Structures are given as structure tokens and as C-alpha cells.
Short mmCIF file of N, CA and C in Angstrom, two decimals:
data_model
loop_
_atom_site.label_atom_id
_atom_site.label_comp_id
_atom_site.label_asym_id
_atom_site.label_seq_id
_atom_site.Cartn_x
_atom_site.Cartn_y
_atom_site.Cartn_z
N UNK A 1 -12.50 3.22 22.83
CA UNK A 1 -12.59 3.90 21.53
C UNK A 1 -11.59 3.28 20.56
N UNK A 2 -11.99 3.16 19.31
CA UNK A 2 -11.10 2.62 18.29
C UNK A 2 -9.86 3.52 18.15
N UNK A 3 -8.70 2.87 18.15
CA UNK A 3 -7.45 3.64 18.07
C UNK A 3 -7.40 4.51 16.82
N UNK A 4 -8.05 4.04 15.75
CA UNK A 4 -7.97 4.76 14.49
C UNK A 4 -8.83 6.01 14.45
N UNK A 5 -9.71 6.17 15.47
CA UNK A 5 -10.59 7.34 15.45
C UNK A 5 -9.87 8.62 15.85
N UNK A 6 -8.66 8.49 16.36
CA UNK A 6 -7.90 9.68 16.74
C UNK A 6 -7.32 10.36 15.51
N UNK A 7 -7.61 11.62 15.36
CA UNK A 7 -6.95 12.47 14.37
C UNK A 7 -6.72 11.79 13.03
N UNK A 8 -7.78 11.57 12.30
CA UNK A 8 -7.61 10.93 11.00
C UNK A 8 -6.83 11.81 10.02
N UNK A 9 -6.56 13.07 10.44
CA UNK A 9 -5.74 13.93 9.56
C UNK A 9 -4.28 13.48 9.56
N UNK A 10 -3.88 12.69 10.55
CA UNK A 10 -2.50 12.19 10.55
C UNK A 10 -2.40 11.06 9.54
N UNK A 11 -1.97 11.39 8.36
CA UNK A 11 -1.90 10.36 7.33
C UNK A 11 -0.45 9.97 7.12
N UNK A 12 -0.27 9.06 6.18
CA UNK A 12 1.07 8.57 5.88
C UNK A 12 2.00 9.69 5.41
N UNK A 13 1.42 10.80 4.95
CA UNK A 13 2.27 11.89 4.44
C UNK A 13 3.17 12.44 5.55
N UNK A 14 2.76 12.25 6.81
CA UNK A 14 3.60 12.71 7.92
C UNK A 14 4.95 11.99 7.93
N UNK A 15 4.98 10.82 7.33
CA UNK A 15 6.19 10.00 7.43
C UNK A 15 6.97 9.95 6.12
N UNK A 16 6.62 10.84 5.19
CA UNK A 16 7.34 10.93 3.91
C UNK A 16 7.44 9.58 3.21
N UNK A 17 6.37 8.80 3.29
CA UNK A 17 6.40 7.49 2.65
C UNK A 17 6.21 7.62 1.15
N UNK A 18 5.47 8.67 0.75
CA UNK A 18 5.17 8.83 -0.67
C UNK A 18 6.13 9.84 -1.27
N UNK A 19 7.09 9.36 -2.02
CA UNK A 19 8.10 10.26 -2.57
C UNK A 19 7.62 10.91 -3.87
N UNK A 20 6.60 10.31 -4.51
CA UNK A 20 6.11 10.87 -5.77
C UNK A 20 4.65 11.26 -5.62
N UNK A 21 4.28 12.34 -6.29
CA UNK A 21 2.87 12.75 -6.26
C UNK A 21 2.06 11.80 -7.15
N UNK A 22 2.65 11.39 -8.26
CA UNK A 22 1.96 10.49 -9.18
C UNK A 22 2.66 9.13 -9.19
N UNK A 23 1.86 8.12 -9.45
CA UNK A 23 2.41 6.77 -9.50
C UNK A 23 3.30 6.58 -10.73
N UNK A 24 4.37 5.82 -10.53
CA UNK A 24 5.23 5.44 -11.65
C UNK A 24 4.91 4.02 -12.12
N UNK A 25 4.55 3.18 -11.15
CA UNK A 25 4.28 1.77 -11.46
C UNK A 25 3.00 1.31 -10.77
N UNK A 26 2.38 0.31 -11.36
CA UNK A 26 1.20 -0.31 -10.76
C UNK A 26 1.27 -1.82 -10.98
N UNK A 27 0.59 -2.56 -10.12
CA UNK A 27 0.52 -4.01 -10.24
C UNK A 27 -0.88 -4.42 -10.68
N UNK A 28 -0.96 -5.27 -11.69
CA UNK A 28 -2.24 -5.70 -12.27
C UNK A 28 -2.97 -6.64 -11.32
N UNK A 29 -4.21 -6.29 -10.98
CA UNK A 29 -5.06 -7.14 -10.14
C UNK A 29 -6.03 -7.96 -10.99
N UNK A 30 -6.54 -7.35 -12.05
CA UNK A 30 -7.47 -8.03 -12.96
C UNK A 30 -7.52 -7.21 -14.24
N UNK A 31 -7.93 -7.85 -15.33
CA UNK A 31 -8.09 -7.11 -16.59
C UNK A 31 -9.13 -7.81 -17.46
N UNK A 32 -9.71 -7.03 -18.34
CA UNK A 32 -10.68 -7.56 -19.29
C UNK A 32 -10.34 -7.00 -20.66
N UNK A 33 -10.30 -7.89 -21.66
CA UNK A 33 -9.87 -7.46 -23.00
C UNK A 33 -10.89 -6.58 -23.69
N UNK A 34 -12.18 -6.78 -23.35
CA UNK A 34 -13.22 -5.92 -23.92
C UNK A 34 -14.15 -5.51 -22.79
N UNK A 35 -13.97 -4.30 -22.33
CA UNK A 35 -14.80 -3.84 -21.21
C UNK A 35 -14.99 -2.34 -21.28
N UNK A 36 -15.96 -1.87 -20.50
CA UNK A 36 -16.21 -0.42 -20.42
C UNK A 36 -15.63 0.10 -19.11
N UNK A 37 -15.06 1.28 -19.18
CA UNK A 37 -14.50 1.92 -17.99
C UNK A 37 -15.62 2.22 -17.00
N UNK A 38 -15.30 2.06 -15.71
CA UNK A 38 -16.28 2.47 -14.69
C UNK A 38 -15.95 3.85 -14.12
N UNK A 39 -14.82 4.42 -14.55
CA UNK A 39 -14.46 5.76 -14.06
C UNK A 39 -14.67 6.85 -15.12
N UNK A 40 -14.55 6.49 -16.41
CA UNK A 40 -14.75 7.48 -17.48
C UNK A 40 -15.78 6.94 -18.46
N UNK A 41 -16.88 7.64 -18.54
CA UNK A 41 -17.98 7.20 -19.41
C UNK A 41 -17.55 7.17 -20.87
N UNK A 42 -17.90 6.10 -21.54
CA UNK A 42 -17.61 6.03 -22.97
C UNK A 42 -16.25 5.44 -23.33
N UNK A 43 -15.37 5.29 -22.32
CA UNK A 43 -14.06 4.68 -22.63
C UNK A 43 -14.20 3.17 -22.57
N UNK A 44 -13.69 2.48 -23.58
CA UNK A 44 -13.70 1.02 -23.55
C UNK A 44 -12.47 0.46 -24.23
N UNK A 45 -12.22 -0.82 -23.98
CA UNK A 45 -11.03 -1.48 -24.52
C UNK A 45 -10.49 -2.45 -23.48
N UNK A 46 -9.17 -2.54 -23.40
CA UNK A 46 -8.55 -3.38 -22.38
C UNK A 46 -8.56 -2.59 -21.06
N UNK A 47 -9.46 -2.97 -20.19
CA UNK A 47 -9.61 -2.27 -18.91
C UNK A 47 -8.90 -3.08 -17.82
N UNK A 48 -7.99 -2.41 -17.13
CA UNK A 48 -7.16 -3.07 -16.11
C UNK A 48 -7.47 -2.46 -14.75
N UNK A 49 -7.66 -3.33 -13.76
CA UNK A 49 -7.76 -2.88 -12.37
C UNK A 49 -6.42 -3.19 -11.72
N UNK A 50 -5.85 -2.17 -11.08
CA UNK A 50 -4.47 -2.30 -10.58
C UNK A 50 -4.33 -1.57 -9.24
N UNK A 51 -3.18 -1.79 -8.60
CA UNK A 51 -2.85 -1.05 -7.38
C UNK A 51 -1.51 -0.35 -7.59
N UNK A 52 -1.48 0.94 -7.27
CA UNK A 52 -0.25 1.72 -7.43
C UNK A 52 0.82 1.26 -6.45
N UNK A 53 2.06 1.24 -6.91
CA UNK A 53 3.16 0.74 -6.07
C UNK A 53 3.50 1.70 -4.93
N UNK A 54 3.40 3.00 -5.18
CA UNK A 54 3.86 3.98 -4.21
C UNK A 54 2.77 4.41 -3.24
N UNK A 55 1.65 4.85 -3.78
CA UNK A 55 0.56 5.36 -2.93
C UNK A 55 -0.44 4.27 -2.54
N UNK A 56 -0.31 3.09 -3.18
CA UNK A 56 -1.14 1.93 -2.84
C UNK A 56 -2.64 2.20 -3.02
N UNK A 57 -2.95 3.05 -4.00
CA UNK A 57 -4.36 3.31 -4.31
C UNK A 57 -4.80 2.41 -5.46
N UNK A 58 -6.08 2.09 -5.49
CA UNK A 58 -6.63 1.25 -6.56
C UNK A 58 -6.87 2.13 -7.78
N UNK A 59 -6.48 1.63 -8.94
CA UNK A 59 -6.53 2.41 -10.17
C UNK A 59 -7.19 1.63 -11.30
N UNK A 60 -7.81 2.39 -12.21
CA UNK A 60 -8.31 1.80 -13.45
C UNK A 60 -7.42 2.30 -14.58
N UNK A 61 -6.91 1.37 -15.37
CA UNK A 61 -5.98 1.70 -16.46
C UNK A 61 -6.57 1.24 -17.79
N UNK A 62 -6.16 1.92 -18.85
CA UNK A 62 -6.53 1.49 -20.21
C UNK A 62 -5.28 0.93 -20.87
N UNK A 63 -5.35 -0.34 -21.25
CA UNK A 63 -4.19 -1.01 -21.85
C UNK A 63 -4.13 -0.86 -23.36
N UNK A 64 -2.94 -1.02 -23.90
CA UNK A 64 -2.75 -0.97 -25.35
C UNK A 64 -3.24 -2.29 -25.96
N UNK A 65 -3.97 -2.19 -27.08
CA UNK A 65 -4.52 -3.38 -27.74
C UNK A 65 -3.41 -4.33 -28.18
N UNK A 66 -3.73 -5.62 -28.20
CA UNK A 66 -2.81 -6.68 -28.67
C UNK A 66 -1.53 -6.79 -27.85
N UNK A 67 -1.59 -6.35 -26.59
CA UNK A 67 -0.45 -6.52 -25.68
C UNK A 67 -0.91 -7.49 -24.59
N UNK A 68 -0.04 -8.40 -24.21
CA UNK A 68 -0.40 -9.37 -23.17
C UNK A 68 -0.21 -8.79 -21.77
N UNK A 69 -1.15 -9.11 -20.90
CA UNK A 69 -1.06 -8.72 -19.49
C UNK A 69 -1.17 -9.95 -18.62
N UNK A 70 -0.53 -9.89 -17.46
CA UNK A 70 -0.62 -10.99 -16.50
C UNK A 70 -1.02 -10.45 -15.13
N UNK A 71 -1.77 -11.24 -14.38
CA UNK A 71 -2.14 -10.87 -13.02
C UNK A 71 -0.85 -10.80 -12.19
N UNK A 72 -0.72 -9.72 -11.42
CA UNK A 72 0.47 -9.55 -10.58
C UNK A 72 1.63 -8.87 -11.29
N UNK A 73 1.45 -8.59 -12.59
CA UNK A 73 2.51 -7.95 -13.37
C UNK A 73 2.68 -6.49 -12.95
N UNK A 74 3.92 -6.03 -12.92
CA UNK A 74 4.24 -4.63 -12.61
C UNK A 74 4.33 -3.87 -13.94
N UNK A 75 3.47 -2.87 -14.11
CA UNK A 75 3.45 -2.11 -15.37
C UNK A 75 3.81 -0.66 -15.10
N UNK A 76 4.49 -0.05 -16.07
CA UNK A 76 4.89 1.35 -15.95
C UNK A 76 3.72 2.25 -16.33
N UNK A 77 3.37 3.19 -15.45
CA UNK A 77 2.26 4.11 -15.73
C UNK A 77 2.68 5.57 -15.59
N UNK A 78 3.99 5.80 -15.53
CA UNK A 78 4.51 7.17 -15.39
C UNK A 78 4.23 8.02 -16.62
N UNK A 79 4.72 9.23 -16.57
CA UNK A 79 4.39 10.21 -17.62
C UNK A 79 5.03 9.88 -18.98
N UNK A 80 6.27 9.42 -18.95
CA UNK A 80 7.02 9.26 -20.21
C UNK A 80 7.31 7.79 -20.48
N UNK A 81 7.15 7.40 -21.74
CA UNK A 81 7.63 6.09 -22.18
C UNK A 81 6.83 4.88 -21.75
N UNK A 82 5.52 5.02 -21.65
CA UNK A 82 4.69 3.84 -21.36
C UNK A 82 4.70 2.92 -22.57
N UNK A 83 4.80 1.62 -22.34
CA UNK A 83 4.79 0.70 -23.47
C UNK A 83 3.64 -0.30 -23.45
N UNK A 84 2.84 -0.28 -22.38
CA UNK A 84 1.70 -1.21 -22.32
C UNK A 84 0.40 -0.50 -21.93
N UNK A 85 0.52 0.69 -21.38
CA UNK A 85 -0.64 1.40 -20.84
C UNK A 85 -0.87 2.68 -21.64
N UNK A 86 -2.12 2.88 -22.08
CA UNK A 86 -2.46 4.12 -22.79
C UNK A 86 -2.65 5.25 -21.78
N UNK A 87 -3.48 4.96 -20.76
CA UNK A 87 -3.74 6.02 -19.78
C UNK A 87 -4.23 5.47 -18.45
N UNK A 88 -4.06 6.30 -17.43
CA UNK A 88 -4.64 6.02 -16.11
C UNK A 88 -6.01 6.69 -16.12
N UNK A 89 -7.05 5.88 -16.06
CA UNK A 89 -8.41 6.42 -16.20
C UNK A 89 -8.89 7.08 -14.92
N UNK A 90 -8.50 6.51 -13.78
CA UNK A 90 -8.93 7.11 -12.52
C UNK A 90 -8.74 6.18 -11.35
N UNK A 91 -9.14 6.69 -10.18
CA UNK A 91 -9.05 5.89 -8.95
C UNK A 91 -10.31 5.04 -8.79
N UNK A 92 -10.15 3.89 -8.16
CA UNK A 92 -11.27 3.00 -7.89
C UNK A 92 -11.48 2.85 -6.39
N UNK A 93 -12.71 2.61 -6.00
CA UNK A 93 -13.02 2.24 -4.62
C UNK A 93 -12.96 0.72 -4.53
N UNK A 94 -12.65 0.23 -3.35
CA UNK A 94 -12.56 -1.22 -3.15
C UNK A 94 -13.85 -1.92 -3.57
N UNK A 95 -15.00 -1.32 -3.26
CA UNK A 95 -16.30 -1.95 -3.56
C UNK A 95 -16.49 -2.15 -5.06
N UNK A 96 -15.83 -1.33 -5.88
CA UNK A 96 -16.09 -1.38 -7.33
C UNK A 96 -15.14 -2.29 -8.09
N UNK A 97 -14.14 -2.86 -7.43
CA UNK A 97 -13.24 -3.76 -8.16
C UNK A 97 -13.87 -5.15 -8.24
N UNK A 98 -13.40 -5.95 -9.19
CA UNK A 98 -14.00 -7.26 -9.44
C UNK A 98 -13.71 -8.24 -8.30
N UNK A 99 -14.53 -9.29 -8.17
CA UNK A 99 -14.24 -10.32 -7.16
C UNK A 99 -12.85 -10.92 -7.35
N UNK A 100 -12.44 -11.09 -8.59
CA UNK A 100 -11.11 -11.64 -8.88
C UNK A 100 -10.01 -10.70 -8.37
N UNK A 101 -10.19 -9.40 -8.60
CA UNK A 101 -9.21 -8.41 -8.12
C UNK A 101 -9.13 -8.42 -6.60
N UNK A 102 -10.29 -8.56 -5.95
CA UNK A 102 -10.32 -8.63 -4.48
C UNK A 102 -9.56 -9.85 -3.98
N UNK A 103 -9.72 -10.96 -4.69
CA UNK A 103 -9.00 -12.19 -4.30
C UNK A 103 -7.50 -12.05 -4.44
N UNK A 104 -7.07 -11.35 -5.49
CA UNK A 104 -5.64 -11.20 -5.77
C UNK A 104 -4.97 -10.17 -4.86
N UNK A 105 -5.77 -9.24 -4.37
CA UNK A 105 -5.22 -8.08 -3.64
C UNK A 105 -4.27 -8.45 -2.49
N UNK A 106 -4.64 -9.37 -1.56
CA UNK A 106 -3.74 -9.64 -0.44
C UNK A 106 -2.36 -10.13 -0.85
N UNK A 107 -2.30 -11.06 -1.82
CA UNK A 107 -0.98 -11.58 -2.22
C UNK A 107 -0.17 -10.54 -2.99
N UNK A 108 -0.85 -9.69 -3.77
CA UNK A 108 -0.13 -8.66 -4.53
C UNK A 108 0.36 -7.55 -3.60
N UNK A 109 -0.42 -7.22 -2.58
CA UNK A 109 0.04 -6.23 -1.59
C UNK A 109 1.28 -6.77 -0.86
N UNK A 110 1.27 -8.05 -0.50
CA UNK A 110 2.46 -8.65 0.13
C UNK A 110 3.66 -8.55 -0.80
N UNK A 111 3.43 -8.81 -2.08
CA UNK A 111 4.49 -8.73 -3.09
C UNK A 111 5.08 -7.32 -3.14
N UNK A 112 4.21 -6.30 -3.09
CA UNK A 112 4.65 -4.90 -3.12
C UNK A 112 5.47 -4.57 -1.87
N UNK A 113 4.99 -5.04 -0.71
CA UNK A 113 5.70 -4.76 0.55
C UNK A 113 7.11 -5.38 0.50
N UNK A 114 7.21 -6.61 0.01
CA UNK A 114 8.53 -7.27 -0.08
C UNK A 114 9.43 -6.57 -1.10
N UNK A 115 8.84 -6.14 -2.22
CA UNK A 115 9.62 -5.47 -3.27
C UNK A 115 10.11 -4.09 -2.82
N UNK A 116 9.42 -3.51 -1.84
CA UNK A 116 9.78 -2.18 -1.33
C UNK A 116 10.19 -2.26 0.14
N UNK A 117 10.90 -3.32 0.48
CA UNK A 117 11.28 -3.60 1.87
C UNK A 117 11.95 -2.40 2.54
N UNK A 118 12.87 -1.79 1.84
CA UNK A 118 13.64 -0.67 2.42
C UNK A 118 12.71 0.46 2.88
N UNK A 119 11.70 0.75 2.08
CA UNK A 119 10.76 1.82 2.39
C UNK A 119 9.94 1.51 3.65
N UNK A 120 9.50 0.26 3.78
CA UNK A 120 8.67 -0.10 4.94
C UNK A 120 9.51 -0.28 6.21
N UNK A 121 10.74 -0.74 6.05
CA UNK A 121 11.65 -0.82 7.21
C UNK A 121 11.97 0.60 7.69
N UNK A 122 12.14 1.51 6.75
CA UNK A 122 12.40 2.91 7.09
C UNK A 122 11.21 3.50 7.87
N UNK A 123 10.00 3.10 7.48
CA UNK A 123 8.81 3.55 8.22
C UNK A 123 8.88 3.07 9.67
N UNK A 124 9.23 1.81 9.86
CA UNK A 124 9.30 1.24 11.22
C UNK A 124 10.42 1.92 12.02
N UNK A 125 11.48 2.31 11.35
CA UNK A 125 12.58 3.03 12.01
C UNK A 125 12.20 4.45 12.43
N UNK A 126 11.19 5.03 11.76
CA UNK A 126 10.90 6.45 12.02
C UNK A 126 9.49 6.73 12.52
N UNK A 127 8.62 5.71 12.61
CA UNK A 127 7.23 5.92 13.02
C UNK A 127 7.16 6.59 14.39
N UNK A 128 6.22 7.52 14.53
CA UNK A 128 6.10 8.36 15.73
C UNK A 128 4.74 8.17 16.40
N UNK A 129 4.59 8.66 17.65
CA UNK A 129 3.28 8.62 18.30
C UNK A 129 2.26 9.47 17.53
N UNK A 130 1.01 9.05 17.58
CA UNK A 130 -0.07 9.81 16.96
C UNK A 130 -0.70 10.73 18.01
N UNK A 131 -0.86 10.19 19.20
CA UNK A 131 -1.34 10.96 20.36
C UNK A 131 -0.43 10.57 21.53
N UNK A 132 -0.53 11.24 22.67
CA UNK A 132 0.31 10.84 23.81
C UNK A 132 0.09 9.38 24.23
N UNK A 133 -1.08 8.83 23.90
CA UNK A 133 -1.38 7.47 24.35
C UNK A 133 -1.26 6.40 23.27
N UNK A 134 -1.22 6.82 22.02
CA UNK A 134 -1.21 5.83 20.93
C UNK A 134 -0.05 6.10 19.97
N UNK A 135 0.69 5.04 19.70
CA UNK A 135 1.80 5.11 18.75
C UNK A 135 1.36 4.52 17.42
N UNK A 136 1.84 5.10 16.33
CA UNK A 136 1.42 4.60 15.01
C UNK A 136 1.84 3.14 14.79
N UNK A 137 2.91 2.70 15.43
CA UNK A 137 3.32 1.29 15.29
C UNK A 137 2.24 0.33 15.80
N UNK A 138 1.50 0.76 16.81
CA UNK A 138 0.45 -0.09 17.40
C UNK A 138 -0.71 -0.32 16.44
N UNK A 139 -0.83 0.51 15.42
CA UNK A 139 -1.92 0.37 14.47
C UNK A 139 -1.63 -0.72 13.43
N UNK A 140 -0.41 -1.23 13.42
CA UNK A 140 -0.08 -2.35 12.55
C UNK A 140 -0.49 -3.63 13.27
N UNK A 141 -1.35 -4.47 12.65
CA UNK A 141 -1.82 -5.68 13.32
C UNK A 141 -0.65 -6.53 13.84
N UNK A 142 -0.78 -7.03 15.06
CA UNK A 142 0.27 -7.89 15.61
C UNK A 142 1.33 -7.16 16.40
N UNK A 143 1.36 -5.82 16.29
CA UNK A 143 2.33 -5.04 17.09
C UNK A 143 1.56 -4.41 18.25
N UNK A 144 1.66 -5.02 19.40
CA UNK A 144 1.04 -4.46 20.60
C UNK A 144 2.05 -3.61 21.35
N UNK A 145 1.72 -3.29 22.61
CA UNK A 145 2.60 -2.42 23.42
C UNK A 145 3.99 -3.03 23.60
N UNK A 146 4.06 -4.36 23.82
CA UNK A 146 5.35 -5.00 24.10
C UNK A 146 6.30 -4.90 22.91
N UNK A 147 5.80 -5.32 21.73
CA UNK A 147 6.63 -5.24 20.52
C UNK A 147 6.97 -3.79 20.19
N UNK A 148 5.99 -2.90 20.39
CA UNK A 148 6.22 -1.48 20.10
C UNK A 148 7.39 -0.95 20.93
N UNK A 149 7.38 -1.25 22.23
CA UNK A 149 8.46 -0.76 23.10
C UNK A 149 9.80 -1.37 22.71
N UNK A 150 9.78 -2.66 22.34
CA UNK A 150 11.02 -3.32 21.91
C UNK A 150 11.58 -2.66 20.65
N UNK A 151 10.68 -2.37 19.71
CA UNK A 151 11.10 -1.73 18.44
C UNK A 151 11.71 -0.35 18.73
N UNK A 152 10.99 0.45 19.54
CA UNK A 152 11.46 1.82 19.83
C UNK A 152 12.81 1.79 20.55
N UNK A 153 12.94 0.93 21.55
CA UNK A 153 14.21 0.85 22.30
C UNK A 153 15.36 0.36 21.44
N UNK A 154 15.07 -0.64 20.60
CA UNK A 154 16.14 -1.23 19.78
C UNK A 154 16.58 -0.31 18.66
N UNK A 155 15.62 0.39 18.04
CA UNK A 155 15.99 1.25 16.91
C UNK A 155 16.79 2.47 17.38
N UNK A 156 16.68 2.81 18.67
CA UNK A 156 17.49 3.91 19.19
C UNK A 156 18.97 3.53 19.26
N UNK A 157 19.21 2.24 19.52
CA UNK A 157 20.61 1.76 19.55
C UNK A 157 21.15 1.65 18.14
N UNK A 158 20.33 1.06 17.26
CA UNK A 158 20.74 0.91 15.86
C UNK A 158 19.50 0.72 15.01
N UNK A 159 19.43 1.46 13.90
CA UNK A 159 18.28 1.34 13.01
C UNK A 159 18.20 -0.08 12.44
N UNK A 160 16.97 -0.53 12.18
CA UNK A 160 16.79 -1.84 11.55
C UNK A 160 17.16 -1.75 10.08
N UNK A 161 17.73 -2.83 9.57
CA UNK A 161 18.20 -2.82 8.17
C UNK A 161 17.28 -3.61 7.24
N UNK A 162 16.45 -4.52 7.79
CA UNK A 162 15.61 -5.37 6.95
C UNK A 162 14.51 -5.99 7.81
N UNK A 163 13.57 -6.66 7.15
CA UNK A 163 12.53 -7.38 7.89
C UNK A 163 13.14 -8.49 8.74
N UNK A 164 14.13 -9.18 8.17
CA UNK A 164 14.76 -10.28 8.93
C UNK A 164 15.55 -9.75 10.11
N UNK A 165 16.10 -8.56 9.99
CA UNK A 165 16.81 -7.91 11.11
C UNK A 165 15.82 -7.62 12.25
N UNK A 166 14.63 -7.14 11.89
CA UNK A 166 13.60 -6.89 12.90
C UNK A 166 13.22 -8.20 13.58
N UNK A 167 13.04 -9.25 12.77
CA UNK A 167 12.65 -10.55 13.33
C UNK A 167 13.72 -11.09 14.28
N UNK A 168 14.98 -11.01 13.88
CA UNK A 168 16.04 -11.59 14.73
C UNK A 168 16.26 -10.77 16.01
N UNK A 169 16.06 -9.46 15.94
CA UNK A 169 16.30 -8.62 17.12
C UNK A 169 15.10 -8.50 18.06
N UNK A 170 13.90 -8.53 17.47
CA UNK A 170 12.67 -8.30 18.25
C UNK A 170 11.87 -9.59 18.45
N UNK A 171 12.04 -10.53 17.50
CA UNK A 171 11.27 -11.77 17.57
C UNK A 171 9.91 -11.67 16.89
N UNK A 172 9.69 -10.58 16.13
CA UNK A 172 8.42 -10.39 15.44
C UNK A 172 8.50 -11.03 14.06
N UNK A 173 7.70 -12.08 13.85
CA UNK A 173 7.77 -12.84 12.60
C UNK A 173 6.86 -12.26 11.52
N UNK A 174 7.23 -12.54 10.27
CA UNK A 174 6.39 -12.20 9.10
C UNK A 174 5.90 -10.75 9.12
N UNK A 175 6.80 -9.84 9.42
CA UNK A 175 6.38 -8.43 9.54
C UNK A 175 5.83 -7.90 8.21
N UNK A 176 6.32 -8.44 7.09
CA UNK A 176 5.78 -7.98 5.79
C UNK A 176 4.29 -8.32 5.68
N UNK A 177 3.89 -9.45 6.29
CA UNK A 177 2.46 -9.83 6.28
C UNK A 177 1.63 -8.92 7.17
N UNK A 178 2.21 -8.49 8.28
CA UNK A 178 1.50 -7.58 9.19
C UNK A 178 1.28 -6.22 8.53
N UNK A 179 2.33 -5.73 7.85
CA UNK A 179 2.23 -4.45 7.14
C UNK A 179 1.19 -4.58 6.01
N UNK A 180 1.26 -5.71 5.28
CA UNK A 180 0.31 -5.93 4.18
C UNK A 180 -1.13 -5.98 4.70
N UNK A 181 -1.31 -6.59 5.86
CA UNK A 181 -2.65 -6.69 6.46
C UNK A 181 -3.17 -5.29 6.78
N UNK A 182 -2.30 -4.44 7.32
CA UNK A 182 -2.69 -3.06 7.62
C UNK A 182 -3.08 -2.32 6.34
N UNK A 183 -2.31 -2.51 5.28
CA UNK A 183 -2.60 -1.85 3.99
C UNK A 183 -3.97 -2.27 3.48
N UNK A 184 -4.27 -3.56 3.57
CA UNK A 184 -5.59 -4.07 3.14
C UNK A 184 -6.70 -3.42 3.97
N UNK A 185 -6.49 -3.29 5.27
CA UNK A 185 -7.49 -2.64 6.13
C UNK A 185 -7.75 -1.20 5.69
N UNK A 186 -6.68 -0.52 5.26
CA UNK A 186 -6.83 0.87 4.81
C UNK A 186 -7.55 0.93 3.46
N UNK A 187 -7.21 0.00 2.56
CA UNK A 187 -7.84 -0.02 1.23
C UNK A 187 -9.33 -0.33 1.35
N UNK A 188 -9.67 -1.26 2.24
CA UNK A 188 -11.07 -1.67 2.38
C UNK A 188 -11.85 -0.74 3.31
N UNK A 189 -11.17 0.30 3.79
CA UNK A 189 -11.79 1.31 4.67
C UNK A 189 -12.26 0.72 6.00
N UNK A 190 -11.61 -0.38 6.43
CA UNK A 190 -11.93 -0.93 7.75
C UNK A 190 -11.37 -0.01 8.84
N UNK A 191 -10.47 0.86 8.44
CA UNK A 191 -9.88 1.80 9.38
C UNK A 191 -9.92 3.20 8.78
N UNK A 192 -10.08 4.19 9.62
CA UNK A 192 -10.21 5.57 9.11
C UNK A 192 -8.86 6.23 8.87
N UNK A 193 -7.85 5.82 9.58
CA UNK A 193 -6.56 6.49 9.49
C UNK A 193 -5.64 5.78 8.49
N UNK A 194 -4.98 6.54 7.65
CA UNK A 194 -4.08 5.96 6.65
C UNK A 194 -2.63 6.12 7.10
N UNK A 195 -1.97 5.01 7.33
CA UNK A 195 -0.53 5.03 7.59
C UNK A 195 0.23 4.88 6.28
N UNK A 196 -0.31 4.08 5.38
CA UNK A 196 0.42 3.70 4.16
C UNK A 196 -0.27 4.08 2.86
N UNK A 197 -1.59 4.11 2.84
CA UNK A 197 -2.33 4.29 1.59
C UNK A 197 -2.63 5.77 1.36
N UNK A 198 -2.29 6.26 0.19
CA UNK A 198 -2.59 7.65 -0.17
C UNK A 198 -4.10 7.85 -0.28
N UNK A 199 -4.58 8.96 0.22
CA UNK A 199 -6.03 9.23 0.15
C UNK A 199 -6.28 10.47 -0.69
#
């Protein structure tokens, strides 16, 4: 049985990964200077497809006219003091984002994981079993039983401080890429259980 089929109600919220209910920042995946919204009928203008920094959900944004945007740019979308975004139009499904946005997604997710290293290292320091037989760490690609046991045993002696600390103590390379790969699997709905992506 697929490991992810167990208790899909166990989401990332169990691990306090999402400190805000609403996104404060998003990263631009693609934008069009003259386009129609696919989430709100009748809205048009600078339509941006983005990924939220905190909940890692795909979003459609309306940009302010005559402002420059760049792919991979981090834009403020919080409640107060937006200077480039008029509004958050809604959530997007992976299937509805542009081919260009899909191409950009893996590298931008890696960028987010690296920019929020402390948060993801904290997850690895505190991740718990999902069932008596399956640990949430095992759901991250590349972390099998051996690495999982090494992580659990080592973090009991001393919490990990960074990705490089995990690599030097456990021997697990490119952990930010493994976490990013898991996030992509959740966004594309290849897996039913969300460790990192808000649903």
C-alpha cells in the first residue's frame, strides 16, 4: 500500500509549519501583462501566477499596472502596504498554471526551501511518526529507514542546526532538493498527504 494513503488528515498543520493563516509573500512563477483571470470572472490586467512562501499554495495575483515583474521575484502580498500587487485573486490548481510556470516551479521551490532553511530544518528536528509503521520523514524522497533512524537518533543527542549540519552528521546530501521534490509531489497531487503544502 502507498505510504501516503494512511490518514490523509495528518497534514503539515500537525507540525506547526504554517505560522500564518494568510500568505505574506509569494514568488512569481509566470505573468502576463494583458490577461484574464482564471479564478475571478471579468478581472483582467497584469495576471501573475505565483507560489506562496509559507503555505506553498499556487496563487493567482493581480499586479499594479506599469510595474515591472521578474520570474522568481519575491513579492509582498500581505494585508498592509502592498506596492506591486493589487489583490490575491485566488488559489490555482497545478493543472491550470501555464507551461512556463510549471517549468519554473522546481527551481523556485528549491529557492524557497533554501530561503526558509531554519523552518525546514526545524521540521526535520521535530517530525513524528504518522502510524506505528510509517514515519513522516520516510515520505521525503531519498530518506529511507536507514537515514530516518540516523536522523532520529542524532537529533536526540543534539538538534540539527542547518542542512549542512544534517549532511555532515548523517551523510544525506542535497536535503533541500529532497524537501523541494516532496513539495512538488504535493503540489502536483502525486501524493495524498500534505507534509508541507497547505490544503
